[in-house]
Phi, psi and omega in degrees: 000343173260121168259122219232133139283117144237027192280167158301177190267149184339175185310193184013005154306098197259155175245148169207146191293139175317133159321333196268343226249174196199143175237159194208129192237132166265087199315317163301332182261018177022080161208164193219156172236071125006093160246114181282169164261005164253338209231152172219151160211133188243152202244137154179147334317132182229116184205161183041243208311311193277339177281336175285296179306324166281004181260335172281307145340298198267030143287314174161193182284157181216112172321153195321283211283319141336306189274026171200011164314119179097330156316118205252177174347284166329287180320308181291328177274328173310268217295351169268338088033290181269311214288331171314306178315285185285029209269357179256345146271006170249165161219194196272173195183120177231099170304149141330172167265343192287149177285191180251120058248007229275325200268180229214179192235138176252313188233121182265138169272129182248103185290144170230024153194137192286031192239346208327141168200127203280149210218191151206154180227151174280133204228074160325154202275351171267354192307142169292144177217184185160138165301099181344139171274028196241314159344129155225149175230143190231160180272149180205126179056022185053014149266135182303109226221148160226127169239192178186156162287346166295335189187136177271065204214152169241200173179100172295104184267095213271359193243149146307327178261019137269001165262351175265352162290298181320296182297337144298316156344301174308342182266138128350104201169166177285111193310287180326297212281347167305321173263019160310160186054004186235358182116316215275157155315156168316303244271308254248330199274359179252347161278307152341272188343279175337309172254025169225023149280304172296324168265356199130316197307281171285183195186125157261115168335148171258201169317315177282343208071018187267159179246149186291345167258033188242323178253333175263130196341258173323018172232327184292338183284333184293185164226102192348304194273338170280339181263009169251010166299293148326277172317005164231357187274335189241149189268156154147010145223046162200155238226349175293156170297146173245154171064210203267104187261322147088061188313337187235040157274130199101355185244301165226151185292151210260150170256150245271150184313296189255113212295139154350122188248132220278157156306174188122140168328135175242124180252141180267104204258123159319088187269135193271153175276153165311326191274346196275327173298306169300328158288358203225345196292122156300158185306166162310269181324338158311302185280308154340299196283315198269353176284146218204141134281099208250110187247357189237137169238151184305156176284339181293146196255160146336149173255173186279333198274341182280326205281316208287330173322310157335293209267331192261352180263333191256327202227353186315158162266133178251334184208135185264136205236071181257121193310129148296144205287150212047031178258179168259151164257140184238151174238174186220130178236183176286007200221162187290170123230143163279128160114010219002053153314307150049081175234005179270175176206142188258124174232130196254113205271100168270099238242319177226107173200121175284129172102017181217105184300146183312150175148174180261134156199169175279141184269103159272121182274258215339318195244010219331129179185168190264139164225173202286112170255330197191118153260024183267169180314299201290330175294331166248005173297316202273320189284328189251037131322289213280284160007289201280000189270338194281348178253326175130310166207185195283126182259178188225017199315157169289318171213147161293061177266160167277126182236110174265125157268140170269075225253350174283324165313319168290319208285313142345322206225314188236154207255189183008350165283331205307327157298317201287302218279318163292339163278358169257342162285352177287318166322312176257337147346284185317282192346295203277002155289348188263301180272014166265317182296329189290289254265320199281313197105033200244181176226124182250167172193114174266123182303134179256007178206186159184191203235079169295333166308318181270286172294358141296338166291315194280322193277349188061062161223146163315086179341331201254339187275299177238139157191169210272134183236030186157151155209147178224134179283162163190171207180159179293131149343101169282160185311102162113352141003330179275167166266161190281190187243004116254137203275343123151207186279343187250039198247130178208115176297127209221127164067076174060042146349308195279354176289273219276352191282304186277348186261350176259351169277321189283138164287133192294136177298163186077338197209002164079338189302149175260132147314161164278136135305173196284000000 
């Protein structure tokens, strides 16, 4: 049912410069500037044919045969030539049937990666058709947009009757009849089709009536919000700024390395010396190999001195960074960050640890030490709630925390990642919360959901300013906790077994303590 192109594109398939781009020609210097707002491209010599063809661009869309009217041959291939070049600042343009002045632009194809490649497709007028389910639409530039993680394509719905052509869509149906009601001619919602089929945008039914990202293996696996997730965190199909652009500077103030520490009662946290660690810390590879997740914990509760050791090996602050003009202030944690931004933070729900009375509190890293956000019952009944729906039954850990972005701290300095980015430092949190726990002989277990909605209620924090981007538990092993040394049948030791066996058998010097397996 598809006939798929790459010939040009149909009649009233127009070529016209991206909304954001501009041309600017300098005469003396037989030259032209295509200016995008991250990209430029500059032209020279631009004289006869191609100074005739960019001034007819920047006029508005111009149908083929028009933007090359009065050319011969020769001609016609220079300027198709540069337009190849300058081809991620122009796009596709799908016009009305009216002559001019009367017709009008409906829809612009934008590329938003430079491999882009424009397609059409043949859409019979009985074809089943439905808006992808992947397809979203947005304000942009104060214009109505259809993008998709799907297609390297933006598609400006620069006309009312092609956002009311979209918005039929959503529904199932007989390509003609999606332009009913909008104005447009049969002939004209099927030149529409064509090109929001061909790229992708739309979907033709198959033989059953089934749509292919509703039926095929690998697309059904996707999730609307994880492949369009994807598709913006990494650059090569999207066409917005990336990385570290520092989009406010000058504008709005940046926040501070280290955060304020909340009003409150303060517990004064226990710092391990360096020598004492290094006598008793199992090798790296010990930990590594002996790291474990632990959902069921022992009865013995935390010490105030185990909680504070914790807390000064994973998240203390070690170096205050104060910037010179135009630098960033940086901090240094035990753990990587970019940019060293160091915008997560930890609040720690404490439920059984001798010498720290039960309650919610802020980790202050800078002074470390805890401080009081909440003692009530029910505030922490609720978080570890959420904890035990997220394991699966009711846990029992010694303490919760919560790991919170400060997301403006990223957001300040970098463009389309800044999320992307915090979840890869919540990643390496976790990491070094694991192998530090592991390393104490303690039992950790980092949480696959939370309640952000909730622990912001509780922590008195802003959803959109501060919220919870991980939790995580921890607690003493309960008995028998290790792994066994046989591990039973349906278990198959796979790449040096004797590496996890003797680091989940042996006892940590000094402490009487088991390591956990893997």
């Amino acid at each position: 049912m598809i006939s798929v192109s790459t010939e040009k594109p149909p009649e009233l398939a127009a070529r016209a410069l991206r909304t954001d781009v501009r041309i600017t020609f300098d005469d003396t210097a037989d030259t032209a500037v295509l200016r995008g707002p991250d990209t430029s491209l500059v032209l020279r010599p631009v004289r006869g044919g191609l100074r005739t063809v960019l001034r007819r661009l920047a006029e508005g869309p111009v149908p083929y045969e028009e933007l090359y009217e009065g050319f011969d041959g020769t001609a016609r291939e220079r300027a198709d030539a540069v337009l190849v070049r300058a081809g991620h600042l122009l796009a596709y343009s799908v016009l009305t049937h009216d002559e001019p002045p009367l017709r009008r632009e409906l829809v612009r194809l934008e590329p938003t990666a430079r491999d882009a490649g424009h397609r059409t497709a043949a859409v019979p007028a009985d074809a089943r058709v439905r808006l992808s389910r992947f397809a979203l639409c947005r304000t942009r530039g104060g214009v109505l947009v259809l993008e998709s993680p799907l297609v390297k394509f933006r598609a400006v719905l620069a006309d009312r009757a092609a956002r009311e052509l979209v918005a039929a869509l959503g529904q199932p149906g007989p390509a003609v009849r999606a332009g009913e009601d909008t104005g447009l001619s049969g002939a004209e919602t099927l030149t529409v089709l064509a090109h929001l089929v061909g790229t992708g945008f739309v979907e033709l039914a198959a033989p059953d009536g089934t749509f292919a990202s509703d039926t095929e293996p690998v697309l059904r696996q996707w999730d609307f919000h994880d492949l369009l997730f994807h598709s913006r965190v990494r650059s090569g199909r999207f066409d917005e700024s990336f990385g570290a652009a520092y989009p406010y500077r000058g504008q709005i103030d940046p926040l501070p390395a280290v955060k304020p520490a909340p009003d409150g009662p303060v517990t004064e946290l226990y710092r391990p010396a360096r020598e004492d660690i290094d006598a008793r810390d199992p090798s790296l590879t010990a930990a590594v190999e002996g790291r474990r997740s632990h959902r069921v914990f022992g009865e013995r509760a935390l010490t105030a001195r185990e909680l504070g050791e914790f807390l000064y090996r994973v998240q203390r602050v070690r170096v205050h960074r104060t910037p010179g003009p135009g630098e960033d202030e940086v901090v240094s944690r035990p753990y990587p960050a970019g940019g060293s931004l160091h915008e997560l933070e930890l609040y720690v729900t404490v439920l059984r640890c001798e010498g720290v009375a039960p309650g919610v509190y802020h980790y202050d890293s800078y002074a470390h030490r805890l401080v009081l956000v909440s003692e009530a019952e029910e505030d922490r009944r609720a978080l570890l709630g959420v904890a035990s729906r997220s394991v699966g039954f009711d846990v029992r850990p010694a303490v919760l925390l919560t790991v919170t972005s400060r997301f403006q701290r990223m957001a300040w300095k970098y463009r389309a990642m800044a999320y992307a980015t915090t979840l890869r430092h919540t990643g390496v949190l976790y990491q070094t919360m694991y192998l530090v726990a592991t390393a104490m002989g303690l039992a950790p277990c980092g949480l696959g959901n939370g309640d952000a909605d909730l622990s912001a209620r509780v922590l008195g924090l802003d959803y959109l300013r501060e919220s919870s981007v991980g939790d995580f538990l921890l607690g003493t092993p309960a008995p028998g906790s290790a792994l066994p040394a046989e591990p039973g049948d349906e278990w198959h030791m796979v790449n040096s077994p004797e590496w996890a066996l003797p680091v989940a058998l042996d006892e940590k010097p000094g402490t009487g303590k088991t390591s956990s397996g893997p």
